[in-house]
N, CA, C and O atoms as a Tinker XYZ file with bonds, in Angstrom:
   344  protein
     1  N     -9.765000  -72.680000  -25.489000    73     2
     2  CA    -9.867000  -71.243000  -25.494000    64     1     3
     3  C     -9.008000  -70.628000  -24.399000    63     2     4     5
     4  O     -8.355000  -69.606000  -24.613000    81     3
     5  N     -9.011000  -71.249000  -23.235000    73     3     6
     6  CA    -8.217000  -70.717000  -22.131000    64     5     7
     7  C     -6.734000  -70.721000  -22.486000    63     6     8     9
     8  O     -6.018000  -69.768000  -22.180000    81     7
     9  N     -6.276000  -71.782000  -23.126000    73     7    10
    10  CA    -4.872000  -71.867000  -23.538000    64     9    11
    11  C     -4.537000  -70.759000  -24.521000    63    10    12    13
    12  O     -3.471000  -70.150000  -24.434000    81    11
    13  N     -5.433000  -70.496000  -25.449000    73    11    14
    14  CA    -5.227000  -69.418000  -26.422000    64    13    15
    15  C     -5.145000  -68.068000  -25.719000    63    14    16    17
    16  O     -4.267000  -67.260000  -26.023000    81    15
    17  N     -6.054000  -67.822000  -24.784000    73    15    18
    18  CA    -6.044000  -66.552000  -24.046000    64    17    19
    19  C     -4.727000  -66.373000  -23.282000    63    18    20    21
    20  O     -4.135000  -65.293000  -23.286000    81    19
    21  N     -4.285000  -67.443000  -22.633000    73    19    22
    22  CA    -3.044000  -67.377000  -21.867000    64    21    23
    23  C     -1.838000  -67.118000  -22.778000    63    22    24    25
    24  O     -0.861000  -66.495000  -22.362000    81    23
    25  N     -1.915000  -67.597000  -24.012000    73    23    26
    26  CA    -0.820000  -67.411000  -24.965000    64    25    27
    27  C     -0.915000  -66.079000  -25.699000    63    26    28    29
    28  O     -0.048000  -65.751000  -26.509000    81    27
    29  N     -1.967000  -65.310000  -25.415000    73    27    30
    30  CA    -2.130000  -64.017000  -26.077000    64    29    31
    31  C     -2.755000  -64.116000  -27.456000    63    30    32    33
    32  O     -2.710000  -63.163000  -28.234000    81    31
    33  N     -3.337000  -65.266000  -27.760000    73    31    34
    34  CA    -3.995000  -65.470000  -29.053000    64    33    35
    35  C     -5.459000  -65.089000  -28.914000    63    34    36    37
    36  O     -6.160000  -65.582000  -28.029000    81    35
    37  N     -5.904000  -64.226000  -29.777000    73    35    38
    38  CA    -7.293000  -63.769000  -29.749000    64    37    39
    39  C     -8.051000  -64.421000  -30.887000    63    38    40    41
    40  O     -7.597000  -64.399000  -32.031000    81    39
    41  N     -9.193000  -64.996000  -30.587000    73    39    42
    42  CA   -10.007000  -65.663000  -31.598000    64    41    43
    43  C    -11.252000  -64.827000  -31.836000    63    42    44    45
    44  O    -11.915000  -64.388000  -30.897000    81    43
    45  N    -11.557000  -64.615000  -33.114000    73    43    46
    46  CA   -12.711000  -63.814000  -33.505000    64    45    47
    47  C    -13.598000  -64.661000  -34.411000    63    46    48    49
    48  O    -13.107000  -65.338000  -35.315000    81    47
    49  N    -14.901000  -64.619000  -34.165000    73    47    50
    50  CA   -15.835000  -65.342000  -35.024000    64    49    51
    51  C    -16.369000  -64.390000  -36.088000    63    50    52    53
    52  O    -16.906000  -63.325000  -35.784000    81    51
    53  N    -16.207000  -64.801000  -37.333000    73    51    54
    54  CA   -16.754000  -64.064000  -38.472000    64    53    55
    55  C    -17.561000  -65.084000  -39.261000    63    54    56    57
    56  O    -16.996000  -65.964000  -39.911000    81    55
    57  N    -18.877000  -64.964000  -39.202000    73    55    58
    58  CA   -19.724000  -65.999000  -39.778000    64    57    59
    59  C    -20.885000  -65.418000  -40.573000    63    58    60    61
    60  O    -21.273000  -64.264000  -40.387000    81    59
    61  N    -21.412000  -66.214000  -41.433000    73    59    62
    62  CA   -22.608000  -65.845000  -42.172000    64    61    63
    63  C    -23.881000  -66.251000  -41.438000    63    62    64    65
    64  O    -24.985000  -65.963000  -41.899000    81    63
    65  N    -23.727000  -66.923000  -40.291000    73    63    66
    66  CA   -24.870000  -67.415000  -39.517000    64    65    67
    67  C    -25.696000  -66.285000  -38.906000    63    66    68    69
    68  O    -25.273000  -65.130000  -38.860000    81    67
    69  N    -26.876000  -66.655000  -38.445000    73    67    70
    70  CA   -27.735000  -65.729000  -37.723000    64    69    71
    71  C    -27.145000  -65.451000  -36.343000    63    70    72    73
    72  O    -26.326000  -66.224000  -35.845000    81    71
    73  N    -27.561000  -64.352000  -35.732000    73    71    74
    74  CA   -27.012000  -63.911000  -34.465000    64    73    75
    75  C    -27.118000  -64.905000  -33.339000    63    74    76    77
    76  O    -26.131000  -65.146000  -32.644000    81    75
    77  N    -28.295000  -65.499000  -33.130000    73    75    78
    78  CA   -28.464000  -66.432000  -32.022000    64    77    79
    79  C    -27.608000  -67.682000  -32.207000    63    78    80    81
    80  O    -27.059000  -68.214000  -31.243000    81    79
    81  N    -27.498000  -68.142000  -33.443000    73    79    82
    82  CA   -26.660000  -69.301000  -33.728000    64    81    83
    83  C    -25.207000  -68.977000  -33.456000    63    82    84    85
    84  O    -24.505000  -69.749000  -32.802000    81    83
    85  N    -24.754000  -67.838000  -33.954000    73    83    86
    86  CA   -23.361000  -67.427000  -33.764000    64    85    87
    87  C    -23.032000  -67.257000  -32.284000    63    86    88    89
    88  O    -22.003000  -67.744000  -31.814000    81    87
    89  N    -23.896000  -66.572000  -31.558000    73    87    90
    90  CA   -23.644000  -66.354000  -30.134000    64    89    91
    91  C    -23.649000  -67.669000  -29.364000    63    90    92    93
    92  O    -22.806000  -67.882000  -28.493000    81    91
    93  N    -24.584000  -68.540000  -29.676000    73    91    94
    94  CA   -24.667000  -69.826000  -28.995000    64    93    95
    95  C    -23.393000  -70.646000  -29.203000    63    94    96    97
    96  O    -22.858000  -71.215000  -28.252000    81    95
    97  N    -22.914000  -70.706000  -30.431000    73    95    98
    98  CA   -21.687000  -71.450000  -30.713000    64    97    99
    99  C    -20.481000  -70.822000  -30.030000    63    98   100   101
   100  O    -19.637000  -71.528000  -29.479000    81    99
   101  N    -20.399000  -69.498000  -30.064000    73    99   102
   102  CA   -19.278000  -68.807000  -29.429000    64   101   103
   103  C    -19.267000  -69.057000  -27.923000    63   102   104   105
   104  O    -18.201000  -69.231000  -27.334000    81   103
   105  N    -20.436000  -69.077000  -27.300000    73   103   106
   106  CA   -20.513000  -69.372000  -25.865000    64   105   107
   107  C    -20.136000  -70.826000  -25.585000    63   106   108   109
   108  O    -19.424000  -71.125000  -24.627000    81   107
   109  N    -20.622000  -71.712000  -26.431000    73   107   110
   110  CA   -20.382000  -73.138000  -26.226000    64   109   111
   111  C    -18.895000  -73.487000  -26.245000    63   110   112   113
   112  O    -18.449000  -74.348000  -25.487000    81   111
   113  N    -18.134000  -72.825000  -27.102000    73   111   114
   114  CA   -16.698000  -73.117000  -27.182000    64   113   115
   115  C    -15.871000  -72.250000  -26.245000    63   114   116   117
   116  O    -14.651000  -72.400000  -26.176000    81   115
   117  N    -16.526000  -71.337000  -25.518000    73   115   118
   118  CA   -15.828000  -70.512000  -24.549000    64   117   119
   119  C    -15.209000  -69.255000  -25.114000    63   118   120   121
   120  O    -14.364000  -68.634000  -24.470000    81   119
   121  N    -15.616000  -68.877000  -26.301000    73   119   122
   122  CA   -15.071000  -67.677000  -26.925000    64   121   123
   123  C    -15.632000  -66.411000  -26.277000    63   122   124   125
   124  O    -14.935000  -65.402000  -26.170000    81   123
   125  N    -16.881000  -66.467000  -25.851000    73   123   126
   126  CA   -17.545000  -65.328000  -25.224000    64   125   127
   127  C    -17.650000  -65.594000  -23.726000    63   126   128   129
   128  O    -18.079000  -66.664000  -23.294000    81   127
   129  N    -17.249000  -64.599000  -22.951000    73   127   130
   130  CA   -17.364000  -64.715000  -21.495000    64   129   131
   131  C    -18.268000  -63.633000  -20.916000    63   130   132   133
   132  O    -18.786000  -63.786000  -19.810000    81   131
   133  N    -18.463000  -62.542000  -21.652000    73   131   134
   134  CA   -19.292000  -61.436000  -21.174000    64   133   135
   135  C    -20.773000  -61.769000  -21.311000    63   134   136   137
   136  O    -21.160000  -62.507000  -22.216000    81   135
   137  N    -21.608000  -61.227000  -20.415000    73   135   138
   138  CA   -23.046000  -61.494000  -20.509000    64   137   139
   139  C    -23.698000  -60.827000  -21.725000    63   138   140   141
   140  O    -24.661000  -61.363000  -22.273000    81   139
   141  N    -23.194000  -59.681000  -22.149000    73   139   142
   142  CA   -23.762000  -58.962000  -23.297000    64   141   143
   143  C    -22.660000  -58.617000  -24.300000    63   142   144   145
   144  O    -22.237000  -57.464000  -24.383000    81   143
   145  N    -22.196000  -59.606000  -25.058000    73   143   146
   146  CA   -21.123000  -59.336000  -26.010000    64   145   147
   147  C    -21.624000  -58.483000  -27.176000    63   146   148   149
   148  O    -22.824000  -58.414000  -27.440000    81   147
   149  N    -20.711000  -57.855000  -27.846000    73   147   150
   150  CA   -21.041000  -57.076000  -29.026000    64   149   151
   151  C    -21.212000  -58.041000  -30.191000    63   150   152   153
   152  O    -20.305000  -58.811000  -30.509000    81   151
   153  N    -22.376000  -57.998000  -30.825000    73   151   154
   154  CA   -22.654000  -58.859000  -31.967000    64   153   155
   155  C    -23.044000  -57.948000  -33.126000    63   154   156   157
   156  O    -24.078000  -57.281000  -33.088000    81   155
   157  N    -22.202000  -57.932000  -34.153000    73   155   158
   158  CA   -22.389000  -57.004000  -35.265000    64   157   159
   159  C    -22.788000  -57.739000  -36.535000    63   158   160   161
   160  O    -22.375000  -58.873000  -36.778000    81   159
   161  N    -23.599000  -57.064000  -37.337000    73   159   162
   162  CA   -23.993000  -57.589000  -38.642000    64   161   163
   163  C    -23.133000  -56.940000  -39.727000    63   162   164   165
   164  O    -22.378000  -56.003000  -39.469000    81   163
   165  N    -23.267000  -57.457000  -40.932000    73   163   166
   166  CA   -22.588000  -56.844000  -42.060000    64   165   167
   167  C    -23.033000  -55.410000  -42.274000    63   166   168   169
   168  O    -22.221000  -54.561000  -42.644000    81   167
   169  N    -24.307000  -55.124000  -42.050000    73   167   170
   170  CA   -24.822000  -53.758000  -42.192000    64   169   171
   171  C    -24.192000  -52.837000  -41.144000    63   170   172   173
   172  O    -23.871000  -51.686000  -41.440000    81   171
   173  N    -24.016000  -53.343000  -39.918000    73   171   174
   174  CA   -23.341000  -52.555000  -38.874000    64   173   175
   175  C    -21.913000  -52.230000  -39.304000    63   174   176   177
   176  O    -21.430000  -51.114000  -39.119000    81   175
   177  N    -21.261000  -53.217000  -39.873000    73   175   178
   178  CA   -19.888000  -53.048000  -40.333000    64   177   179
   179  C    -19.794000  -51.991000  -41.423000    63   178   180   181
   180  O    -18.875000  -51.172000  -41.423000    81   179
   181  N    -20.742000  -52.010000  -42.347000    73   179   182
   182  CA   -20.761000  -51.030000  -43.442000    64   181   183
   183  C    -20.888000  -49.600000  -42.936000    63   182   184   185
   184  O    -20.422000  -48.666000  -43.588000    81   183
   185  N    -21.515000  -49.426000  -41.783000    73   183   186
   186  CA   -21.750000  -48.092000  -41.239000    64   185   187
   187  C    -20.514000  -47.508000  -40.550000    63   186   188   189
   188  O    -20.500000  -46.323000  -40.218000    81   187
   189  N    -19.477000  -48.324000  -40.332000    73   187   190
   190  CA   -18.280000  -47.877000  -39.617000    64   189   191
   191  C    -17.133000  -47.592000  -40.576000    63   190   192   193
   192  O    -16.952000  -48.298000  -41.568000    81   191
   193  N    -16.361000  -46.550000  -40.274000    73   191   194
   194  CA   -15.129000  -46.343000  -41.031000    64   193   195
   195  C    -14.060000  -47.264000  -40.447000    63   194   196   197
   196  O    -14.273000  -47.879000  -39.402000    81   195
   197  N    -12.916000  -47.361000  -41.114000    73   195   198
   198  CA   -11.872000  -48.290000  -40.697000    64   197   199
   199  C    -11.342000  -47.992000  -39.294000    63   198   200   201
   200  O    -11.069000  -48.919000  -38.532000    81   199
   201  N    -11.196000  -46.731000  -38.948000    73   199   202
   202  CA   -10.672000  -46.370000  -37.631000    64   201   203
   203  C    -11.613000  -46.821000  -36.517000    63   202   204   205
   204  O    -11.166000  -47.391000  -35.522000    81   203
   205  N    -12.904000  -46.571000  -36.677000    73   203   206
   206  CA   -13.889000  -46.985000  -35.675000    64   205   207
   207  C    -13.928000  -48.510000  -35.556000    63   206   208   209
   208  O    -14.043000  -49.053000  -34.457000    81   207
   209  N    -13.831000  -49.182000  -36.679000    73   207   210
   210  CA   -13.858000  -50.642000  -36.669000    64   209   211
   211  C    -12.606000  -51.204000  -35.998000    63   210   212   213
   212  O    -12.699000  -52.175000  -35.247000    81   211
   213  N    -11.448000  -50.619000  -36.252000    73   211   214
   214  CA   -10.227000  -51.099000  -35.611000    64   213   215
   215  C    -10.306000  -51.000000  -34.091000    63   214   216   217
   216  O     -9.776000  -51.857000  -33.384000    81   215
   217  N    -10.957000  -49.972000  -33.595000    73   215   218
   218  CA   -11.120000  -49.818000  -32.143000    64   217   219
   219  C    -11.978000  -50.943000  -31.563000    63   218   220   221
   220  O    -11.760000  -51.378000  -30.432000    81   219
   221  N    -12.944000  -51.404000  -32.336000    73   219   222
   222  CA   -13.824000  -52.475000  -31.865000    64   221   223
   223  C    -13.137000  -53.835000  -31.862000    63   222   224   225
   224  O    -13.559000  -54.740000  -31.141000    81   223
   225  N    -12.095000  -53.987000  -32.648000    73   223   226
   226  CA   -11.447000  -55.292000  -32.777000    64   225   227
   227  C    -10.784000  -55.767000  -31.484000    63   226   228   229
   228  O    -10.437000  -56.943000  -31.368000    81   227
   229  N    -10.605000  -54.882000  -30.524000    73   227   230
   230  CA   -10.025000  -55.270000  -29.233000    64   229   231
   231  C    -11.066000  -55.820000  -28.275000    63   230   232   233
   232  O    -10.717000  -56.372000  -27.231000    81   231
   233  N    -12.327000  -55.678000  -28.611000    73   231   234
   234  CA   -13.413000  -56.097000  -27.718000    64   233   235
   235  C    -13.821000  -57.541000  -27.996000    63   234   236   237
   236  O    -13.451000  -58.126000  -29.014000    81   235
   237  N    -14.585000  -58.093000  -27.076000    73   235   238
   238  CA   -15.173000  -59.413000  -27.268000    64   237   239
   239  C    -16.350000  -59.227000  -28.220000    63   238   240   241
   240  O    -17.359000  -58.623000  -27.856000    81   239
   241  N    -16.219000  -59.741000  -29.425000    73   239   242
   242  CA   -17.186000  -59.432000  -30.469000    64   241   243
   243  C    -17.407000  -60.636000  -31.377000    63   242   244   245
   244  O    -16.491000  -61.417000  -31.635000    81   243
   245  N    -18.636000  -60.766000  -31.852000    73   243   246
   246  CA   -18.991000  -61.779000  -32.847000    64   245   247
   247  C    -19.528000  -61.040000  -34.065000    63   246   248   249
   248  O    -20.421000  -60.199000  -33.954000    81   247
   249  N    -18.978000  -61.362000  -35.212000    73   247   250
   250  CA   -19.447000  -60.773000  -36.464000    64   249   251
   251  C    -20.352000  -61.793000  -37.140000    63   250   252   253
   252  O    -19.917000  -62.893000  -37.482000    81   251
   253  N    -21.624000  -61.417000  -37.331000    73   251   254
   254  CA   -22.601000  -62.353000  -37.904000    64   253   255
   255  C    -23.182000  -61.789000  -39.191000    63   254   256   257
   256  O    -23.120000  -60.588000  -39.455000    81   255
   257  N    -23.747000  -62.687000  -39.979000    73   255   258
   258  CA   -24.360000  -62.321000  -41.262000    64   257   259
   259  C    -23.364000  -61.519000  -42.113000    63   258   260   261
   260  O    -23.710000  -60.492000  -42.696000    81   259
   261  N    -22.135000  -62.010000  -42.168000    73   259   262
   262  CA   -21.075000  -61.352000  -42.915000    64   261   263
   263  C    -20.972000  -61.936000  -44.318000    63   262   264   265
   264  O    -20.999000  -63.153000  -44.506000    81   263
   265  N    -20.856000  -61.065000  -45.274000    73   263   266
   266  CA   -20.615000  -61.460000  -46.663000    64   265   267
   267  C    -19.105000  -61.601000  -46.859000    63   266   268   269
   268  O    -18.333000  -61.134000  -46.022000    81   267
   269  N    -18.676000  -62.232000  -47.940000    73   267   270
   270  CA   -17.239000  -62.390000  -48.181000    64   269   271
   271  C    -16.459000  -61.070000  -48.154000    63   270   272   273
   272  O    -15.332000  -61.037000  -47.660000    81   271
   273  N    -17.035000  -59.991000  -48.672000    73   271   274
   274  CA   -16.311000  -58.713000  -48.664000    64   273   275
   275  C    -16.150000  -58.162000  -47.242000    63   274   276   277
   276  O    -15.160000  -57.494000  -46.944000    81   275
   277  N    -17.119000  -58.439000  -46.367000    73   275   278
   278  CA   -16.990000  -58.034000  -44.963000    64   277   279
   279  C    -15.849000  -58.805000  -44.294000    63   278   280   281
   280  O    -15.047000  -58.237000  -43.552000    81   279
   281  N    -15.796000  -60.101000  -44.570000    73   279   282
   282  CA   -14.751000  -60.939000  -43.985000    64   281   283
   283  C    -13.375000  -60.476000  -44.432000    63   282   284   285
   284  O    -12.445000  -60.408000  -43.627000    81   283
   285  N    -13.245000  -60.159000  -45.701000    73   283   286
   286  CA   -11.970000  -59.677000  -46.218000    64   285   287
   287  C    -11.573000  -58.362000  -45.553000    63   286   288   289
   288  O    -10.412000  -58.175000  -45.188000    81   287
   289  N    -12.517000  -57.466000  -45.398000    73   287   290
   290  CA   -12.229000  -56.185000  -44.748000    64   289   291
   291  C    -11.734000  -56.397000  -43.316000    63   290   292   293
   292  O    -10.774000  -55.753000  -42.892000    81   291
   293  N    -12.376000  -57.284000  -42.576000    73   291   294
   294  CA   -11.963000  -57.557000  -41.197000    64   293   295
   295  C    -10.557000  -58.153000  -41.138000    63   294   296   297
   296  O     -9.757000  -57.780000  -40.279000    81   295
   297  N    -10.263000  -59.060000  -42.032000    73   295   298
   298  CA    -8.936000  -59.672000  -42.051000    64   297   299
   299  C     -7.877000  -58.629000  -42.387000    63   298   300   301
   300  O     -6.831000  -58.580000  -41.740000    81   299
   301  N     -8.135000  -57.798000  -43.389000    73   299   302
   302  CA    -7.164000  -56.773000  -43.782000    64   301   303
   303  C     -6.929000  -55.762000  -42.661000    63   302   304   305
   304  O     -5.792000  -55.364000  -42.410000    81   303
   305  N     -7.995000  -55.351000  -41.994000    73   303   306
   306  CA    -7.846000  -54.407000  -40.876000    64   305   307
   307  C     -7.089000  -55.026000  -39.702000    63   306   308   309
   308  O     -6.289000  -54.357000  -39.048000    81   307
   309  N     -7.346000  -56.291000  -39.445000    73   307   310
   310  CA    -6.647000  -56.980000  -38.363000    64   309   311
   311  C     -5.159000  -57.084000  -38.682000    63   310   312   313
   312  O     -4.318000  -56.856000  -37.812000    81   311
   313  N     -4.834000  -57.426000  -39.919000    73   311   314
   314  CA    -3.429000  -57.518000  -40.317000    64   313   315
   315  C     -2.745000  -56.153000  -40.231000    63   314   316   317
   316  O     -1.604000  -56.057000  -39.779000    81   315
   317  N     -3.430000  -55.115000  -40.657000    73   315   318
   318  CA    -2.873000  -53.768000  -40.592000    64   317   319
   319  C     -2.625000  -53.358000  -39.138000    63   318   320   321
   320  O     -1.602000  -52.755000  -38.814000    81   319
   321  N     -3.573000  -53.693000  -38.281000    73   319   322
   322  CA    -3.427000  -53.361000  -36.856000    64   321   323
   323  C     -2.235000  -54.091000  -36.247000    63   322   324   325
   324  O     -1.470000  -53.501000  -35.484000    81   323
   325  N     -2.072000  -55.367000  -36.579000    73   323   326
   326  CA    -0.961000  -56.155000  -36.054000    64   325   327
   327  C      0.381000  -55.577000  -36.519000    63   326   328   329
   328  O      1.331000  -55.510000  -35.738000    81   327
   329  N      0.461000  -55.163000  -37.777000    73   327   330
   330  CA     1.705000  -54.593000  -38.299000    64   329   331
   331  C      2.076000  -53.312000  -37.551000    63   330   332   333
   332  O      3.255000  -53.057000  -37.307000    81   331
   333  N      1.086000  -52.515000  -37.191000    73   331   334
   334  CA     1.378000  -51.270000  -36.491000    64   333   335
   335  C      1.853000  -51.504000  -35.056000    63   334   336   337
   336  O      2.485000  -50.631000  -34.461000    81   335
   337  N      1.553000  -52.672000  -34.504000    73   335   338
   338  CA     1.978000  -53.001000  -33.148000    64   337   339
   339  C      3.389000  -53.566000  -33.097000    63   338   340   341
   340  O      3.988000  -53.627000  -32.024000    81   339
   341  N      3.928000  -53.978000  -34.231000    73   339   342
   342  CA     5.266000  -54.576000  -34.246000    64   341   343
   343  C      6.358000  -53.566000  -34.032000    63   342   344
   344  O      7.536000  -53.923000  -34.019000    81   343
């Protein structure tokens, strides 16, 4: 994880797992360093428009209890954000 951070690579967890499981795994591999990371559910994601969600993508965040359509939305928004930075 440290090598990825130094290289400017950001890793995001998008899982169907429960919150405690997701957070525990993210901490174990060193993905989360903050004491109170943002952990969002699919329902939380549904409540956000694309602009609000894109702003959150820069934070240390774990997406849990995500359905396939949530995962697709996150990937598409991330790709769109990356294209705008080029």
